[in-house]
Tab-separated table of C-alpha atoms in Angstrom:
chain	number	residue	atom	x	y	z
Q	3	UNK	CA	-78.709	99.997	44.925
Q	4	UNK	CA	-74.947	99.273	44.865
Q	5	UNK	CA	-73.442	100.249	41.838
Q	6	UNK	CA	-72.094	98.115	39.143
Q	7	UNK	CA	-68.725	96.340	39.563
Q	8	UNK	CA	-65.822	97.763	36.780
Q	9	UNK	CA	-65.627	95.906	34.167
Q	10	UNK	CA	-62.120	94.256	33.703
Q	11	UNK	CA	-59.879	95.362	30.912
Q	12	UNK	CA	-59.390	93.386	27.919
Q	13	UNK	CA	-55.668	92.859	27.169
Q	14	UNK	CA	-53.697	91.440	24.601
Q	15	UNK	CA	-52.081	88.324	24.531
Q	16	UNK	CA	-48.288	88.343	25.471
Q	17	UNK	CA	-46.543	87.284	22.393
Q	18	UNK	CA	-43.184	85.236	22.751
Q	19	UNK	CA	-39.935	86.003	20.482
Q	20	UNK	CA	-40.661	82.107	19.314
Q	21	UNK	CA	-43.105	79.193	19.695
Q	22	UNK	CA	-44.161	76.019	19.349
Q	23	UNK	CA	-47.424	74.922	17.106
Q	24	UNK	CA	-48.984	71.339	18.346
Q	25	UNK	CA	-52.010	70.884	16.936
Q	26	UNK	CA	-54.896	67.589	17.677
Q	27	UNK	CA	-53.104	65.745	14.935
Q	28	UNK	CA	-49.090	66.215	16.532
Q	29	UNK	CA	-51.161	65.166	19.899
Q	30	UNK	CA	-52.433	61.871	18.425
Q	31	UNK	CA	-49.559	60.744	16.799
Q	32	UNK	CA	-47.738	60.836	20.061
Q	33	UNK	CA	-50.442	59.070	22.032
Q	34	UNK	CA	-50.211	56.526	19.308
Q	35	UNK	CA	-46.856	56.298	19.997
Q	36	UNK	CA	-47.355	55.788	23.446
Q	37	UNK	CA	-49.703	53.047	22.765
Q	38	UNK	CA	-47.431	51.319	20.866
Q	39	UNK	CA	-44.415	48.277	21.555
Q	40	UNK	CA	-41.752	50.543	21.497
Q	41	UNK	CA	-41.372	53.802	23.487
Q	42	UNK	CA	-37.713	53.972	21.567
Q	43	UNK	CA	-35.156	52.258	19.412
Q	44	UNK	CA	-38.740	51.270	17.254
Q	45	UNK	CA	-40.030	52.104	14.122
Q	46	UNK	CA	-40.985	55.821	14.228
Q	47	UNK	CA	-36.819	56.135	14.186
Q	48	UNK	CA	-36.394	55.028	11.512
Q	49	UNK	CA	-39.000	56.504	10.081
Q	50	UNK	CA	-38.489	59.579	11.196
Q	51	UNK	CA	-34.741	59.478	9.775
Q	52	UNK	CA	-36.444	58.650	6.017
Q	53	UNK	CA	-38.609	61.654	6.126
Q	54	UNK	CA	-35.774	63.472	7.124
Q	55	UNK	CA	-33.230	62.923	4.546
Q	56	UNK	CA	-35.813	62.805	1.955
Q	57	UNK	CA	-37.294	66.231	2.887
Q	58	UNK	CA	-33.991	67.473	2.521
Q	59	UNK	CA	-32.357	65.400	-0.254
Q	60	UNK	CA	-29.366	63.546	1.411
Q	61	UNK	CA	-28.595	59.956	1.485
Q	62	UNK	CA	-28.282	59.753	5.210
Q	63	UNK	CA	-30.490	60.857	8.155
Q	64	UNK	CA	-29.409	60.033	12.167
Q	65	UNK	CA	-32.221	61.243	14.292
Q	66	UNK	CA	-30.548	61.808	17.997
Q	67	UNK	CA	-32.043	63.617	21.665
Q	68	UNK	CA	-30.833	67.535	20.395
Q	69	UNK	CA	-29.255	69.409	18.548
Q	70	UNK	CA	-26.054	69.381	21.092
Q	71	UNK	CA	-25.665	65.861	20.541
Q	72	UNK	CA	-26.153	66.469	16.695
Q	73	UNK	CA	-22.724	68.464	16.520
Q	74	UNK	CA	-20.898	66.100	18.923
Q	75	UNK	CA	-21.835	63.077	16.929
Q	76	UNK	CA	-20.550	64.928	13.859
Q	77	UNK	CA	-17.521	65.939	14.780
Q	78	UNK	CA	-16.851	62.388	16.809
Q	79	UNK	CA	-17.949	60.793	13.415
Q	80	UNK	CA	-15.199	63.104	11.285
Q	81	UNK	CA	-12.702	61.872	13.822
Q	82	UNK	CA	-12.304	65.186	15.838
Q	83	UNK	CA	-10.472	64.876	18.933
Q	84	UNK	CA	-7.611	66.148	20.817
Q	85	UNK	CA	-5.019	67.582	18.621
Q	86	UNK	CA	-7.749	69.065	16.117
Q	87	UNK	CA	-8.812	72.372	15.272
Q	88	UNK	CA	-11.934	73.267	14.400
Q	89	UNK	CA	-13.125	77.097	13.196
Q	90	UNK	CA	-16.400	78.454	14.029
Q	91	UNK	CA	-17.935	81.706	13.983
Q	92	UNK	CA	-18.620	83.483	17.313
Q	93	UNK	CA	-22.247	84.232	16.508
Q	94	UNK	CA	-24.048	81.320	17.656
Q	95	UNK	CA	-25.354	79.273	20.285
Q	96	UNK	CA	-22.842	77.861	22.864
Q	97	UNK	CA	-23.183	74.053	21.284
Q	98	UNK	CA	-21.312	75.018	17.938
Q	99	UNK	CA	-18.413	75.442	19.556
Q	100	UNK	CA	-18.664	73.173	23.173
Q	101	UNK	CA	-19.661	70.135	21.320
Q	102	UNK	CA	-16.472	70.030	19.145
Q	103	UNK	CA	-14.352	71.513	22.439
Q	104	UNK	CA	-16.361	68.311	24.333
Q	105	UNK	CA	-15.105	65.874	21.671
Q	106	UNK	CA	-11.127	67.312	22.341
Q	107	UNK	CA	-11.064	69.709	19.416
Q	108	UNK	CA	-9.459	73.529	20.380
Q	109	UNK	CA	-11.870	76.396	18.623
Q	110	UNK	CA	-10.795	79.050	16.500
Q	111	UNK	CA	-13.245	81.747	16.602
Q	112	UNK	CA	-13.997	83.780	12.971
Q	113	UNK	CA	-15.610	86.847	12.637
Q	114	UNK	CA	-19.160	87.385	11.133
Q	115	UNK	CA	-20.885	90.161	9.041
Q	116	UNK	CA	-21.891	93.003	11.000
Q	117	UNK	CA	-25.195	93.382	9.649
Q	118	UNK	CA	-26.101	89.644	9.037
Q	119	UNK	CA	-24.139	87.962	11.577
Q	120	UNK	CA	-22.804	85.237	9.374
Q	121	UNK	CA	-19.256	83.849	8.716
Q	122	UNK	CA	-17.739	85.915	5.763
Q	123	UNK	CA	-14.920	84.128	3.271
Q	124	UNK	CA	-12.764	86.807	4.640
Q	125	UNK	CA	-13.184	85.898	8.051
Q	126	UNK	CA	-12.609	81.938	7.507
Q	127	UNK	CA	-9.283	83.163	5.917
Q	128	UNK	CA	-8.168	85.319	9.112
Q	129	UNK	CA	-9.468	82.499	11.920
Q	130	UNK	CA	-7.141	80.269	9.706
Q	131	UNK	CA	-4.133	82.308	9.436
Q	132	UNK	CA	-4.923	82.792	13.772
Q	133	UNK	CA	-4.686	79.096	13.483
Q	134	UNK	CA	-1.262	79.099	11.762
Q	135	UNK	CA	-2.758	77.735	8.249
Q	136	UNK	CA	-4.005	74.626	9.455
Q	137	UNK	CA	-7.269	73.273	11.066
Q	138	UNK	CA	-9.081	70.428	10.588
Q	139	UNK	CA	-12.898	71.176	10.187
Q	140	UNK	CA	-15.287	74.266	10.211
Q	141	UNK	CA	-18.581	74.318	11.486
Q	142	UNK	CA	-20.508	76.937	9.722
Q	143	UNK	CA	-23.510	78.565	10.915
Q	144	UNK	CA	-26.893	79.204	9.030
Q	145	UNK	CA	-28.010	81.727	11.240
Q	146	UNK	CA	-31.427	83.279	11.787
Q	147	UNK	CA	-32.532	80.518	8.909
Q	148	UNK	CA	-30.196	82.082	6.581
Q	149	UNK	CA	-26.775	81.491	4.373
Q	150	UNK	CA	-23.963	82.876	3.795
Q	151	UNK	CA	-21.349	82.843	0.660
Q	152	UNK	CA	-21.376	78.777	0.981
Q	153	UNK	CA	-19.782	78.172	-2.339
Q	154	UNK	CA	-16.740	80.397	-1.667
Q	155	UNK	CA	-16.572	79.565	2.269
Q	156	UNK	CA	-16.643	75.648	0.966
Q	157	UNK	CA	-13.479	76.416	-1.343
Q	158	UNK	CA	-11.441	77.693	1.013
Q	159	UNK	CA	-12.438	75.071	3.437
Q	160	UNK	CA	-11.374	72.524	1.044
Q	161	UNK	CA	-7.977	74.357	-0.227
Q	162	UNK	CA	-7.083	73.879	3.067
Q	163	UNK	CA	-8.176	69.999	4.204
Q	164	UNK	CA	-10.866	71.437	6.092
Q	165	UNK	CA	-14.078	69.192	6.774
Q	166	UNK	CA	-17.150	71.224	6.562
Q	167	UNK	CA	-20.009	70.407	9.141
Q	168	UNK	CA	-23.359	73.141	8.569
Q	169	UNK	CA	-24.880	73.871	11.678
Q	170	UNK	CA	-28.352	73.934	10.584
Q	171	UNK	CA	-30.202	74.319	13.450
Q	172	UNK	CA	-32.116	77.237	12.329
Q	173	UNK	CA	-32.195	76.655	8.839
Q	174	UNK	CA	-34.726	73.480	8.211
Q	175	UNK	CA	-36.622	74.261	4.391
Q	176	UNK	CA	-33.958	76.720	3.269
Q	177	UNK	CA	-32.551	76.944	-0.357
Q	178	UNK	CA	-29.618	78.437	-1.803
Q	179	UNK	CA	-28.211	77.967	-5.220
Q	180	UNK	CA	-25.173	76.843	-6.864
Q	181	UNK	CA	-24.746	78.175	-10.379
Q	182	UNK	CA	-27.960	77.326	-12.104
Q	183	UNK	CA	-29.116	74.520	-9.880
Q	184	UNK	CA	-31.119	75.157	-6.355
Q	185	UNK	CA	-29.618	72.932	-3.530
Q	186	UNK	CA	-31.325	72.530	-0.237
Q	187	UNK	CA	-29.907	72.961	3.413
Q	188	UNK	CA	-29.048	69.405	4.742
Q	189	UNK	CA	-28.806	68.215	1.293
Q	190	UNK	CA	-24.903	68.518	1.664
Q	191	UNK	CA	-23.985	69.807	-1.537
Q	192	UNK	CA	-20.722	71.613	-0.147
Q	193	UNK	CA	-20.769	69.877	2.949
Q	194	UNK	CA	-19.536	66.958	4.673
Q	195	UNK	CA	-22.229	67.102	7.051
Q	196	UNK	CA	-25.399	68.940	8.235
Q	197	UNK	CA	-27.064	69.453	11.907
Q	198	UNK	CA	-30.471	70.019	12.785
Q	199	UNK	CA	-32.421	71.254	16.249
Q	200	UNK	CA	-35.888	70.424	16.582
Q	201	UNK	CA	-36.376	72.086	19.994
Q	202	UNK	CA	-39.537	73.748	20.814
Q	203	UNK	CA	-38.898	77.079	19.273
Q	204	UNK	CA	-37.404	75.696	15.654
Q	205	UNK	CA	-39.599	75.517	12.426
Q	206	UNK	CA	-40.539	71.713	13.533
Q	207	UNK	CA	-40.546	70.380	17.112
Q	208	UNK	CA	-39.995	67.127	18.449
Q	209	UNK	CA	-39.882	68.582	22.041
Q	210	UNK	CA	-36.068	68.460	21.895
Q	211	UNK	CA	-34.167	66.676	19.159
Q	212	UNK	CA	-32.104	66.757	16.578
Q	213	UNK	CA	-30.288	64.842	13.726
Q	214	UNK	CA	-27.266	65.163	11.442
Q	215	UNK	CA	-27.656	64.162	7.636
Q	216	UNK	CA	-24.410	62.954	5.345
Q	217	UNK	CA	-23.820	61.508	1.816
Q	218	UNK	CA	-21.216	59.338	2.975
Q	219	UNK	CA	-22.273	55.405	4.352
Q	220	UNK	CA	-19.387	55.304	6.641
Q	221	UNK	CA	-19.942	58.922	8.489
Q	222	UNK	CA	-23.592	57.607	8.588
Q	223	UNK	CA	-22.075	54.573	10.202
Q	224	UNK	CA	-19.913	56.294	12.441
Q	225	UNK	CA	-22.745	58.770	13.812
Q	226	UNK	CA	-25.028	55.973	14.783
Q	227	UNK	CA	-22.052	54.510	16.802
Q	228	UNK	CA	-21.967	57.416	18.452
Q	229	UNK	CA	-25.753	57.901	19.131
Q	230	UNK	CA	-25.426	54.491	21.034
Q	231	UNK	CA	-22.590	54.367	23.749
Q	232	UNK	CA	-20.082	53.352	21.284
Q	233	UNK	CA	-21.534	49.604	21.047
Q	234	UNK	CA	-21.844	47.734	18.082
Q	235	UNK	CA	-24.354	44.869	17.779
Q	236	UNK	CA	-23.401	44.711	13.759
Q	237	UNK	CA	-21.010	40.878	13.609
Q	238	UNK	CA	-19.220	42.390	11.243
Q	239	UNK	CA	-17.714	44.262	13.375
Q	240	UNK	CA	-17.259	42.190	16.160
Q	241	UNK	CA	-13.267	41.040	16.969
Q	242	UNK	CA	-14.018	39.293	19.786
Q	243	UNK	CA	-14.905	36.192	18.025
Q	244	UNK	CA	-15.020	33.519	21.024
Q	245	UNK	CA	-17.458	35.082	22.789
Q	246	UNK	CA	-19.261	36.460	20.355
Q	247	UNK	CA	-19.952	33.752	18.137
Q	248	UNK	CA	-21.672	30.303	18.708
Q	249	UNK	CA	-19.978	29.132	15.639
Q	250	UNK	CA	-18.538	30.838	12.677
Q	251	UNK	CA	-21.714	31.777	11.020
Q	252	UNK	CA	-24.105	31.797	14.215
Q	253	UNK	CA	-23.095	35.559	16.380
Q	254	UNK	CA	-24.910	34.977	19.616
Q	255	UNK	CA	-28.272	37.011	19.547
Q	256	UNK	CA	-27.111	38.615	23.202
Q	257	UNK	CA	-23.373	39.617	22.303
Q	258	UNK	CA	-22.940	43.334	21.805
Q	259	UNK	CA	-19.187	44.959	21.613
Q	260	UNK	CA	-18.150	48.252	22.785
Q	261	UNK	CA	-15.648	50.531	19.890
Q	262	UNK	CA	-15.075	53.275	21.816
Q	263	UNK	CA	-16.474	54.472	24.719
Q	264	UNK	CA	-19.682	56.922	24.345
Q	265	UNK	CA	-22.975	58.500	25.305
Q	266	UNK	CA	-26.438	57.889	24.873
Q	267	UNK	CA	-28.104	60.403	22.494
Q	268	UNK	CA	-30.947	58.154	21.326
Q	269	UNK	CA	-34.181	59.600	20.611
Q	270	UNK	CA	-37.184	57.820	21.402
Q	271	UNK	CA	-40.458	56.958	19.477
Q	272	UNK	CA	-41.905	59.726	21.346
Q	273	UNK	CA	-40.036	62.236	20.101
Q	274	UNK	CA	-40.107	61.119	16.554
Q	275	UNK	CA	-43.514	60.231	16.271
Q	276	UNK	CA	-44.272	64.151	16.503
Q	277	UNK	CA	-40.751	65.302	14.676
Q	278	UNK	CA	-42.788	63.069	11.730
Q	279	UNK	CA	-46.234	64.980	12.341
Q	280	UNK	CA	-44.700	68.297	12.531
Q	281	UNK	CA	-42.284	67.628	9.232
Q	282	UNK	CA	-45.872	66.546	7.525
Q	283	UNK	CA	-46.718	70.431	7.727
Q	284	UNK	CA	-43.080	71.984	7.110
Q	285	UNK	CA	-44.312	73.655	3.867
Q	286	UNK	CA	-47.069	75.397	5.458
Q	287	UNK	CA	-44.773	76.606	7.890
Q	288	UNK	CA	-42.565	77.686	5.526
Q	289	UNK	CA	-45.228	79.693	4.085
Q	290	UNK	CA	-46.364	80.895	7.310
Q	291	UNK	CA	-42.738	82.387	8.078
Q	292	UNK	CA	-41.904	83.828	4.718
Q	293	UNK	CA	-45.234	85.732	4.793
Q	294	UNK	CA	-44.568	87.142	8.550
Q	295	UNK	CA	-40.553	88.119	7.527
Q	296	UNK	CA	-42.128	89.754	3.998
Q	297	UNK	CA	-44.789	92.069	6.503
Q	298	UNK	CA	-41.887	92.824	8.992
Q	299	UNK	CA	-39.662	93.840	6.229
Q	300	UNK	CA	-42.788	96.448	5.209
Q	301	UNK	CA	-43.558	97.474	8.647
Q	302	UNK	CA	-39.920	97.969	9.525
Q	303	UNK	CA	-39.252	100.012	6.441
Q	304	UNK	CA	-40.246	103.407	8.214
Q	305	UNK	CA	-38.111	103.268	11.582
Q	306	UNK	CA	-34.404	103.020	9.547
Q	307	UNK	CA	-31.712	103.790	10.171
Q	308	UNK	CA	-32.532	103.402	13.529
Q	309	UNK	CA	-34.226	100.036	13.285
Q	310	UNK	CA	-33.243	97.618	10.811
Q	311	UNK	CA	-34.035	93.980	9.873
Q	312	UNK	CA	-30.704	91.756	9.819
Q	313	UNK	CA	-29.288	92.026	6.117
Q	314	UNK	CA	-30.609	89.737	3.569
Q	315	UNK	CA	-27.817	87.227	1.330
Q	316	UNK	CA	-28.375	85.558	-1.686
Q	317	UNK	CA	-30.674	82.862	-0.091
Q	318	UNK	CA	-34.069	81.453	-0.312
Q	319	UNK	CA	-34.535	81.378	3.519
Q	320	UNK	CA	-36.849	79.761	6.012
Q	321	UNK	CA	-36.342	82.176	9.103
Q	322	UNK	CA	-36.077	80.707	12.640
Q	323	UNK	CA	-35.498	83.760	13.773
Q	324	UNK	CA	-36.320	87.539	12.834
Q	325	UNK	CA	-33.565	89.569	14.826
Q	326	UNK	CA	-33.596	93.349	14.352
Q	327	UNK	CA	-30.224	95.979	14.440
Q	328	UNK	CA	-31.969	98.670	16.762
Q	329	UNK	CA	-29.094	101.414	17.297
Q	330	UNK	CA	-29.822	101.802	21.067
Q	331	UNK	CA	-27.367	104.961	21.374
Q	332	UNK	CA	-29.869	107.078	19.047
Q	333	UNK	CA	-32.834	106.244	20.544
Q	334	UNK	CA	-30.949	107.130	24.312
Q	335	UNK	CA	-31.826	103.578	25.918
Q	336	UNK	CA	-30.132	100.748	26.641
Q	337	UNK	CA	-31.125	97.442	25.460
Q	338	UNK	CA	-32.597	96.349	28.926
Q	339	UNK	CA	-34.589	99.278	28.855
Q	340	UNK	CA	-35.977	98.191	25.734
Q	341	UNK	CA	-37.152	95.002	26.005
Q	342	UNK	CA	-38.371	95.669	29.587
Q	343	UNK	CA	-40.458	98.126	28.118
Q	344	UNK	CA	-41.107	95.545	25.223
Q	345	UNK	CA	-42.181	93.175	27.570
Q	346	UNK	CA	-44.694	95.440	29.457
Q	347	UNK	CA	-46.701	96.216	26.306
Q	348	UNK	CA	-46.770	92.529	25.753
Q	349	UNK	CA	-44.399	91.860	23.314
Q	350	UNK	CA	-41.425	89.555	24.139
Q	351	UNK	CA	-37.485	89.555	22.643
Q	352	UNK	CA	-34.372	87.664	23.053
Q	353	UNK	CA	-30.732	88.554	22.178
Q	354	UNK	CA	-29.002	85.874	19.512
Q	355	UNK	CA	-26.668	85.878	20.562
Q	356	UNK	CA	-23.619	86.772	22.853
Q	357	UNK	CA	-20.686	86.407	21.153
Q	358	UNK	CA	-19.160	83.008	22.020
Q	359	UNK	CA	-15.336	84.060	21.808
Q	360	UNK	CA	-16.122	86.339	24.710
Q	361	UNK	CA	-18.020	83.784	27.290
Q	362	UNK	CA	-15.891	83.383	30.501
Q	363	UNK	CA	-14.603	79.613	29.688
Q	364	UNK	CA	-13.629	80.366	26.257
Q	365	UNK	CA	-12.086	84.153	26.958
Q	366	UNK	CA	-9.769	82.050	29.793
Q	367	UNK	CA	-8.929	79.322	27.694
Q	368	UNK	CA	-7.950	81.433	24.639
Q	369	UNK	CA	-8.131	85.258	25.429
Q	370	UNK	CA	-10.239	87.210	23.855
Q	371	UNK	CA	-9.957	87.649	20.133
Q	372	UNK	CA	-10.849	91.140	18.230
Q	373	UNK	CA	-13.731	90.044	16.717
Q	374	UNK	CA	-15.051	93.584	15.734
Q	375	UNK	CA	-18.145	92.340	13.421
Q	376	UNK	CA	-19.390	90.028	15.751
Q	377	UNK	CA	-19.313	92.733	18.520
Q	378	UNK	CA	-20.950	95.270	16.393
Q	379	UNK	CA	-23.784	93.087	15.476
Q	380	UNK	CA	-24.366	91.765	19.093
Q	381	UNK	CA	-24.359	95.145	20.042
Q	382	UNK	CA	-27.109	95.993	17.975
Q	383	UNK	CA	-29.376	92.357	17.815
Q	384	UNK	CA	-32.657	91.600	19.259
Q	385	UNK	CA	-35.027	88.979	17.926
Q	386	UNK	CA	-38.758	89.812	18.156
Q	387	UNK	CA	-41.384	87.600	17.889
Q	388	UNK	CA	-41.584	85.559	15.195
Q	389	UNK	CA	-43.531	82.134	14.994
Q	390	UNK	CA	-45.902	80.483	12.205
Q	391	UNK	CA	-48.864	80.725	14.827
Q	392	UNK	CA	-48.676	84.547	14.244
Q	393	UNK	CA	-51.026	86.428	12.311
Q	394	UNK	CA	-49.681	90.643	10.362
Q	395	UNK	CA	-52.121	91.914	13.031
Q	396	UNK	CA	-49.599	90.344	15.209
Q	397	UNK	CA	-46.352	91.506	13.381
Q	398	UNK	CA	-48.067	95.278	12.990
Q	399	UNK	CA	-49.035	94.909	16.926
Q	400	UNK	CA	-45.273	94.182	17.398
Q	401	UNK	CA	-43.682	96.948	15.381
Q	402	UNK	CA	-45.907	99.866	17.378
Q	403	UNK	CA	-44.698	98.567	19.922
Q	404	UNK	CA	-41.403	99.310	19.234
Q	405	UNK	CA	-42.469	102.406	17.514
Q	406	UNK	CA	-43.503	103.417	21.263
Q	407	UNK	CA	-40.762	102.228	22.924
Q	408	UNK	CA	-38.063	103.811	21.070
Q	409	UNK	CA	-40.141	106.803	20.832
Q	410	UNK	CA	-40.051	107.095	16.515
């Protein structure tokens, strides 16, 4: 009689820093899609685009392939180019700043909040007086999901000419106020413009995407320009006139003129057939998030000082992102150590991010600025997970982890 074979051992599910959520319903609106007349430039664009800027109260939606493209259409739509200036904080993803620097614009890097990572008044003021007084836009970052002072950010901005683009991409359903009255992110109430990411890992997913949203007809104008090469099939706008006109009042159903040279940063049907399904359950996401970020903030509460969440502002947010400050001296390890020893319990993290203003390109091109809160809250950052898919067991799974780990 042999003897019985072991049985294997039951383990845990590995659970990312951040995740999608398609469900049957995403699934079928894309196959409908797919079985429809237009794979892109259709209907579900446009579409898309009104559930946008209705969701977030602004006159304007462009729906474009990412969130990249999103802040080069913006700042190609403001007129940025070479000879402009734009500020942006160093605490962010590459794009905030390339996309600008791809559109001609030199970057001015500001300093952030040590302990929320966000673009303080105070450091607008000191990127500007590194710029001698005078830029042309800012592109301020809503990191994690959350705000900063907007109101008195938006009033230096505008004592000095500045443009004001929000980079969004974290910060879909969030709400901040102004006085008495609640505004919405992407509503532009301060800004001139607002960007959005949909990319996998974001509150809603269109696969990749992304979109900019504006108040004003002719920025709205100018982005879809932008979105489409730089070619115009509007006879308005055509100058042209012999060969683009039959006769005065008949433009020839062909002719198409080119404005300025550009790239293609359409999206297609596909993408915004599920960027409409996923938008459809944005407040139970919401919901989802808030109630994860509330349990973290518990759980967390007994590992300070040495583990803390990311400071909280005056903001009604909708986290992308829940980054913790871990002080990695006290606890004798070094970050690597950490999440390698994250990872092998299961549990996986990311760092968000490394300061731009210190990247290779940008460190050649400018040198590299003392930026001392962005340094001190790189030093300290890593994002655990943190998805609307996750259940507390989840979130208290996650936190004994790093209870473990750090050896608390």
């Amino acid at each position: 009689m042999t003897a019985p074979e072991p049985k294997a051992e039951q383990t845990q599910p590995f659970l990312p820093y951040g995740r999608q959520i398609i469900e049957d319903d995403d699934i079928a609106a894309v196959t409908d899609a797919l079985r429809g007349d237009y794979l892109t430039t259709g209907p579900l664009v446009t579409k898309f685009e009104t559930a946008l800027k209705d969701c977030v109260r602004a006159d304007h939606a462009v729906v474009c392939s990412n969130g990249t493209a999103a802040l080069y259409m913006a700042a190609k739509a403001l007129g940025l180019g070479p000879g402009s200036t734009v500020i942006v904080p160093s605490i962010t993803f590459l794009a905030t700043a390339s996309a600008p620097h791809m559109a001609g614009a030199e970057i001015v890097f500001a300093d952030v909040d040590p302990d929320s990572g966000l673009m303080r008044p105070t450091d607008l003021e000191a990127a500007l007086t590194r710029a001698g007084g005078k830029a042309d836009a800012v592109f301020n970052v809503h990191l994690n999901g959350q705000c900063g002072a907007v109101e008195a950010i938006a009033q230096i901005a505008r004592e000095h000419g500045l443009n004001i683009v929000d980079d969004a991409s974290h910060a879909i359903g969030t709400r901040y106020r102004i006085g008495a009255e609640e505004k919405l992110v992407g509503e532009n109430a301060l800004s001139d413009m607002t960007t959005f990411s949909f990319h996998p890992v974001k509150t809603v997913t269109m696969g990749e995407g992304g979109a900019v949203t504006t108040n004003d007809p002719k920025w709205a104008e100018a982005l879809r320009l932008c979105r489409n090469h730089g070619m115009t099939r509007d006879p308005a706008h055509f100058q042209t006139t012999a060969d683009a006109f039959a006769a005065p009042d008949a433009p020839n159903p062909w002719y198409y003129e080119l404005e300025e040279p550009g790239f293609n940063w359409r999206a297609t049907d596909i993408q915004c057939a599920l960027g409409i399904s996923q938008l459809n359950k944005l407040s139970r996401f919401m919901a989802r998030r808030k109630a994860l970020a509330a349990a973290y903030d518990c759980l967390l509460a007994p590992l300070s000082p040495v583990v803390q969440p990311v400071s909280h502002t005056d903001c009604a947010p909708t986290l992308h992102l829940y980054p913790v400050l871990i002080d990695f001296a006290a606890v004798k390890m070094s970050r690597a150590e950490v999440m390698a020893k994250l990872a092998a319990e299961g549990i996986g993290s990311q760092v968000h991010y490394y300061p731009v203003h210190r990247q290779r390109y940008y460190a050649a091109r400018y040198g590299i600025t003392h930026l001392p809160g962005a340094d001190a809250y790189y030093a300290r950052a890593l994002s655990i997970p943190f998805y609307a898919s996750m259940t507390i067991s989840d979130a208290t799974r996650v936190v004994q982890a790093l209870k473990l780990v750090l050896g608390l």
